[in-house]
PDB file of C-alpha atoms in Angstrom:
ATOM      1  CA  MET A   1      90.022 -37.176  18.615  1.00 62.00           C
ATOM      2  CA  ARG A   2      91.471 -37.292  15.107  1.00 76.00           C
ATOM      3  CA  LYS A   3      88.755 -39.593  13.862  1.00 83.00           C
ATOM      4  CA  PRO A   4      85.827 -37.144  14.430  1.00 82.00           C
ATOM      5  CA  LEU A   5      87.836 -34.356  12.772  1.00 85.00           C
ATOM      6  CA  ILE A   6      88.537 -36.488   9.708  1.00 88.00           C
ATOM      7  CA  LEU A   7      84.845 -37.494   9.475  1.00 85.00           C
ATOM      8  CA  THR A   8      83.799 -33.841   9.674  1.00 88.00           C
ATOM      9  CA  ILE A   9      86.225 -32.836   6.916  1.00 90.00           C
ATOM     10  CA  ILE A  10      85.079 -35.717   4.693  1.00 90.00           C
ATOM     11  CA  SER A  11      81.419 -34.753   5.281  1.00 86.00           C
ATOM     12  CA  ILE A  12      82.068 -31.110   4.356  1.00 90.00           C
ATOM     13  CA  VAL A  13      83.965 -32.118   1.195  1.00 85.00           C
ATOM     14  CA  CYS A  14      81.158 -34.496   0.151  1.00 79.00           C
ATOM     15  CA  LEU A  15      78.484 -31.836   0.717  1.00 80.00           C
ATOM     16  CA  THR A  16      80.509 -29.320  -1.282  1.00 83.00           C
ATOM     17  CA  ILE A  17      80.933 -31.725  -4.209  1.00 82.00           C
ATOM     18  CA  ILE A  18      77.215 -32.597  -4.189  1.00 79.00           C
ATOM     19  CA  SER A  19      76.206 -28.919  -3.999  1.00 75.00           C
ATOM     20  CA  VAL A  20      78.454 -27.950  -6.890  1.00 71.00           C
ATOM     21  CA  ALA A  21      77.338 -30.926  -8.976  1.00 70.00           C
ATOM     22  CA  CYS A  22      73.660 -30.152  -8.407  1.00 68.00           C
ATOM     23  CA  SER A  23      74.026 -26.496  -9.299  1.00 67.00           C
ATOM     24  CA  TYR A  24      75.140 -27.170 -12.901  1.00 63.00           C
ATOM     25  CA  PRO A  25      72.413 -27.900 -15.465  1.00 61.00           C
ATOM     26  CA  PHE A  26      72.245 -31.193 -17.256  1.00 58.00           C
ATOM     27  CA  TYR A  27      73.222 -31.287 -20.896  1.00 57.00           C
ATOM     28  CA  GLU A  28      70.438 -29.977 -23.100  1.00 57.00           C
ATOM     29  CA  ASP A  29      70.091 -30.401 -26.824  1.00 58.00           C
ATOM     30  CA  ASN A  30      68.088 -27.508 -28.263  1.00 58.00           C
ATOM     31  CA  ASP A  31      67.579 -29.312 -31.575  1.00 60.00           C
ATOM     32  CA  ASP A  32      64.953 -31.649 -30.154  1.00 58.00           C
ATOM     33  CA  GLU A  33      61.357 -30.510 -30.381  1.00 60.00           C
ATOM     34  CA  VAL A  34      59.328 -30.909 -27.248  1.00 56.00           C
ATOM     35  CA  VAL A  35      56.008 -32.599 -27.913  1.00 57.00           C
ATOM     36  CA  ILE A  36      53.293 -32.519 -25.313  1.00 58.00           C
ATOM     37  CA  PRO A  37      50.797 -35.308 -25.888  1.00 60.00           C
ATOM     38  CA  THR A  38      47.200 -34.112 -25.829  1.00 58.00           C
ATOM     39  CA  LEU A  39      43.873 -35.682 -26.582  1.00 62.00           C
ATOM     40  CA  ALA A  40      42.186 -34.852 -29.846  1.00 62.00           C
ATOM     41  CA  PRO A  41      39.230 -32.496 -29.412  1.00 63.00           C
ATOM     42  CA  GLN A  42      35.900 -34.244 -29.437  1.00 65.00           C
ATOM     43  CA  ALA A  43      32.734 -32.761 -30.815  1.00 65.00           C
ATOM     44  CA  THR A  44      29.766 -32.563 -28.484  1.00 68.00           C
ATOM     45  CA  ALA A  45      26.218 -31.881 -29.546  1.00 69.00           C
ATOM     46  CA  VAL A  46      24.235 -29.269 -27.643  1.00 69.00           C
ATOM     47  CA  VAL A  47      20.530 -28.806 -28.244  1.00 71.00           C
ATOM     48  CA  VAL A  48      19.392 -25.186 -28.060  1.00 70.00           C
ATOM     49  CA  GLU A  49      15.736 -24.276 -28.117  1.00 73.00           C
ATOM     50  CA  GLU A  50      14.668 -21.226 -30.064  1.00 73.00           C
ATOM     51  CA  GLN A  51      13.124 -18.417 -28.064  1.00 73.00           C
ATOM     52  CA  ALA A  52      11.214 -15.421 -29.294  1.00 70.00           C
ATOM     53  CA  VAL A  53      13.063 -12.148 -28.956  1.00 69.00           C
ATOM     54  CA  SER A  54      11.115  -8.997 -28.230  1.00 68.00           C
ATOM     55  CA  THR A  55      11.667  -6.288 -30.823  1.00 69.00           C
ATOM     56  CA  SER A  56       9.853  -3.543 -28.935  1.00 69.00           C
ATOM     57  CA  THR A  57      11.865  -0.918 -27.110  1.00 71.00           C
ATOM     58  CA  ALA A  58      11.096   0.345 -23.651  1.00 69.00           C
ATOM     59  CA  VAL A  59       9.766   3.869 -23.449  1.00 67.00           C
ATOM     60  CA  PRO A  60      12.016   6.004 -21.231  1.00 67.00           C
ATOM     61  CA  THR A  61      10.375   7.513 -18.187  1.00 62.00           C
ATOM     62  CA  ALA A  62      10.732  11.259 -17.856  1.00 54.00           C
ATOM     63  CA  VAL A  63      12.304  12.378 -14.604  1.00 52.00           C
ATOM     64  CA  ASN A  64      11.828  15.921 -13.408  1.00 50.00           C
ATOM     65  CA  VAL A  65      15.166  17.055 -12.086  1.00 53.00           C
ATOM     66  CA  VAL A  66      15.231  20.385 -10.321  1.00 51.00           C
ATOM     67  CA  LEU A  67      18.634  22.017 -10.531  1.00 76.00           C
ATOM     68  CA  VAL A  68      19.297  23.335  -7.043  1.00 84.00           C
ATOM     69  CA  ASP A  69      22.624  24.848  -6.069  1.00 88.00           C
ATOM     70  CA  TRP A  70      23.644  23.476  -2.657  1.00 92.00           C
ATOM     71  CA  ASP A  71      27.295  24.460  -3.156  1.00 92.00           C
ATOM     72  CA  GLY A  72      28.880  27.210  -1.070  1.00 93.00           C
ATOM     73  CA  GLN A  73      28.922  28.758   2.369  1.00 95.00           C
ATOM     74  CA  TRP A  74      25.888  28.432   4.643  1.00 94.00           C
ATOM     75  CA  THR A  75      25.037  29.408   8.217  1.00 94.00           C
ATOM     76  CA  ILE A  76      23.351  26.453   9.936  1.00 94.00           C
ATOM     77  CA  TRP A  77      21.439  26.018  13.192  1.00 93.00           C
ATOM     78  CA  MET A  78      21.059  22.731  15.033  1.00 91.00           C
ATOM     79  CA  GLY A  79      18.474  21.848  17.650  1.00 88.00           C
ATOM     80  CA  ASN A  80      16.892  24.662  19.651  1.00 87.00           C
ATOM     81  CA  SER A  81      20.130  26.650  19.749  1.00 86.00           C
ATOM     82  CA  SER A  82      20.180  30.214  18.488  1.00 87.00           C
ATOM     83  CA  LYS A  83      23.917  29.860  17.759  1.00 90.00           C
ATOM     84  CA  GLY A  84      24.670  29.672  14.051  1.00 91.00           C
ATOM     85  CA  TYR A  85      27.644  27.764  12.662  1.00 93.00           C
ATOM     86  CA  VAL A  86      29.319  28.305   9.297  1.00 94.00           C
ATOM     87  CA  VAL A  87      29.626  25.334   6.960  1.00 95.00           C
ATOM     88  CA  ASP A  88      30.976  25.283   3.414  1.00 94.00           C
ATOM     89  CA  PHE A  89      29.099  22.637   1.431  1.00 95.00           C
ATOM     90  CA  LEU A  90      30.944  21.059  -1.491  1.00 95.00           C
ATOM     91  CA  VAL A  91      28.894  19.342  -4.193  1.00 95.00           C
ATOM     92  CA  GLN A  92      30.383  16.736  -6.526  1.00 94.00           C
ATOM     93  CA  GLY A  93      27.786  15.150  -8.777  1.00 92.00           C
ATOM     94  CA  ASP A  94      24.980  13.999  -6.496  1.00 93.00           C
ATOM     95  CA  LYS A  95      27.228  13.922  -3.390  1.00 96.00           C
ATOM     96  CA  ILE A  96      27.450  16.750  -0.867  1.00 96.00           C
ATOM     97  CA  SER A  97      29.806  17.211   2.066  1.00 96.00           C
ATOM     98  CA  GLY A  98      30.651  19.872   4.605  1.00 96.00           C
ATOM     99  CA  ILE A  99      32.318  20.392   7.986  1.00 95.00           C
ATOM    100  CA  THR A 100      31.589  22.896  10.738  1.00 94.00           C
ATOM    101  CA  VAL A 101      33.374  23.593  14.028  1.00 93.00           C
ATOM    102  CA  VAL A 102      31.157  23.515  17.124  1.00 90.00           C
ATOM    103  CA  ALA A 103      31.706  23.971  20.872  1.00 83.00           C
ATOM    104  CA  ASN A 104      34.687  22.449  22.711  1.00 85.00           C
ATOM    105  CA  HIS A 105      36.775  22.409  19.504  1.00 87.00           C
ATOM    106  CA  ASN A 106      34.707  19.540  18.103  1.00 93.00           C
ATOM    107  CA  SER A 107      33.608  19.439  14.499  1.00 95.00           C
ATOM    108  CA  ILE A 108      30.660  17.887  12.712  1.00 95.00           C
ATOM    109  CA  SER A 109      30.961  16.484   9.205  1.00 96.00           C
ATOM    110  CA  PHE A 110      27.969  16.107   6.924  1.00 97.00           C
ATOM    111  CA  ILE A 111      28.111  13.603   4.061  1.00 97.00           C
ATOM    112  CA  GLY A 112      24.989  13.133   1.985  1.00 97.00           C
ATOM    113  CA  THR A 113      23.359  12.389  -1.325  1.00 96.00           C
ATOM    114  CA  ILE A 114      21.255  14.881  -3.256  1.00 95.00           C
ATOM    115  CA  GLN A 115      17.982  13.145  -4.041  1.00 94.00           C
ATOM    116  CA  GLN A 116      16.490  12.938  -7.528  1.00 92.00           C
ATOM    117  CA  ASP A 117      14.260  15.984  -6.979  1.00 92.00           C
ATOM    118  CA  GLY A 118      17.398  18.086  -6.411  1.00 92.00           C
ATOM    119  CA  GLY A 119      15.886  19.931  -3.455  1.00 94.00           C
ATOM    120  CA  THR A 120      16.336  17.190  -0.848  1.00 95.00           C
ATOM    121  CA  VAL A 121      19.521  15.866   0.719  1.00 96.00           C
ATOM    122  CA  LYS A 122      19.776  12.786   2.936  1.00 97.00           C
ATOM    123  CA  GLY A 123      22.915  11.603   4.636  1.00 97.00           C
ATOM    124  CA  ILE A 124      24.940  10.971   7.778  1.00 97.00           C
ATOM    125  CA  TRP A 125      26.508  13.410  10.240  1.00 96.00           C
ATOM    126  CA  GLU A 126      29.435  12.550  12.522  1.00 96.00           C
ATOM    127  CA  ASN A 127      30.766  14.557  15.458  1.00 94.00           C
ATOM    128  CA  THR A 128      34.383  14.239  16.593  1.00 95.00           C
ATOM    129  CA  ASP A 129      33.027  13.572  20.103  1.00 94.00           C
ATOM    130  CA  GLY A 130      31.843  10.163  18.833  1.00 94.00           C
ATOM    131  CA  THR A 131      28.160  10.877  18.226  1.00 93.00           C
ATOM    132  CA  SER A 132      26.585  10.423  14.815  1.00 94.00           C
ATOM    133  CA  GLY A 133      23.249  10.042  13.090  1.00 95.00           C
ATOM    134  CA  GLU A 134      21.228  10.693   9.980  1.00 96.00           C
ATOM    135  CA  PHE A 135      20.196  14.074   8.619  1.00 96.00           C
ATOM    136  CA  SER A 136      17.872  15.441   5.967  1.00 96.00           C
ATOM    137  CA  MET A 137      17.663  18.879   4.352  1.00 95.00           C
ATOM    138  CA  HIS A 138      14.867  20.320   2.192  1.00 95.00           C
ATOM    139  CA  MET A 139      15.479  23.482   0.144  1.00 94.00           C
ATOM    140  CA  ASP A 140      12.675  26.044  -0.079  1.00 91.00           C
ATOM    141  CA  GLU A 141      11.613  27.786  -3.300  1.00 90.00           C
ATOM    142  CA  SER A 142      13.967  30.730  -2.802  1.00 88.00           C
ATOM    143  CA  GLU A 143      16.969  28.365  -2.782  1.00 90.00           C
ATOM    144  CA  ASP A 144      18.331  30.525   0.022  1.00 92.00           C
ATOM    145  CA  VAL A 145      16.966  28.565   3.016  1.00 94.00           C
ATOM    146  CA  PHE A 146      16.686  24.896   3.950  1.00 94.00           C
ATOM    147  CA  SER A 147      14.985  23.124   6.835  1.00 94.00           C
ATOM    148  CA  GLY A 148      15.453  19.582   8.010  1.00 94.00           C
ATOM    149  CA  ARG A 149      16.286  17.204  10.846  1.00 94.00           C
ATOM    150  CA  LEU A 150      19.230  15.712  12.656  1.00 93.00           C
ATOM    151  CA  SER A 151      18.669  12.137  13.870  1.00 89.00           C
ATOM    152  CA  SER A 152      14.904  12.472  13.204  1.00 78.00           C
ATOM    153  CA  SER A 153      14.292  14.505  16.370  1.00 85.00           C
ATOM    154  CA  SER A 154      16.447  17.646  16.327  1.00 91.00           C
ATOM    155  CA  ALA A 155      15.801  20.711  14.225  1.00 93.00           C
ATOM    156  CA  PHE A 156      18.298  21.482  11.476  1.00 93.00           C
ATOM    157  CA  CYS A 157      18.157  24.475   9.148  1.00 94.00           C
ATOM    158  CA  GLY A 158      20.346  26.852   7.221  1.00 94.00           C
ATOM    159  CA  ARG A 159      20.512  30.113   5.345  1.00 95.00           C
ATOM    160  CA  ARG A 160      22.844  30.891   2.472  1.00 92.00           C
ATOM    161  CA  THR A 161      23.119  34.613   3.189  1.00 83.00           C
ATOM    162  CA  GLY A 162      22.730  36.423   6.480  1.00 79.00           C
ATOM    163  CA  ASN A 163      22.706  35.128  10.009  1.00 80.00           C
ATOM    164  CA  ILE A 164      18.996  35.196  10.877  1.00 86.00           C
ATOM    165  CA  LYS A 165      17.651  31.770  11.803  1.00 88.00           C
ATOM    166  CA  PRO A 166      14.840  30.661   9.448  1.00 87.00           C
ATOM    167  CA  SER A 167      11.371  30.572  10.997  1.00 84.00           C
ATOM    168  CA  THR A 168      10.849  26.929   9.968  1.00 83.00           C
ATOM    169  CA  CYS A 169      13.814  24.971  11.248  1.00 84.00           C
ATOM    170  CA  PHE A 170      12.295  21.497  11.569  1.00 71.00           C
ATOM    171  CA  GLU A 171      10.820  19.396   8.811  1.00 60.00           C
TER     172      GLU A 171
END
């Protein structure tokens, strides 16, 4: 029984000595310069063909941008319903977003992009009940009414002021 105990003690002492010895750095002389051997750079020849460069400049195309204000509070109607819902559209650059609360405490979010003409918006709507689809809105000349579609088959329209449903609610 003494022999295994002595072997265990000797093993622990040896491991301790080795661990301590390995943890100290070797002697370093900082006076020596370290030289890393590298190959000398070699020159390579590359043949490049000359190409003609156009000096003409492209003529910019004029884009008619209609400044339409989509920002603010709107009353919207969806489908054949006569019930209007209030949505507050927020415009940031060419992006538009808004949320309205509908029946059963659900809400619908609208996230879209104002098209280049300024009077058209296309985007995606999502209901908290899990349904979603695409929508489009087209502003009329008065900039007080828009008509459009939800998921290409349901009417969608809105009025900036008042709560009377526009006569054209599907486009």
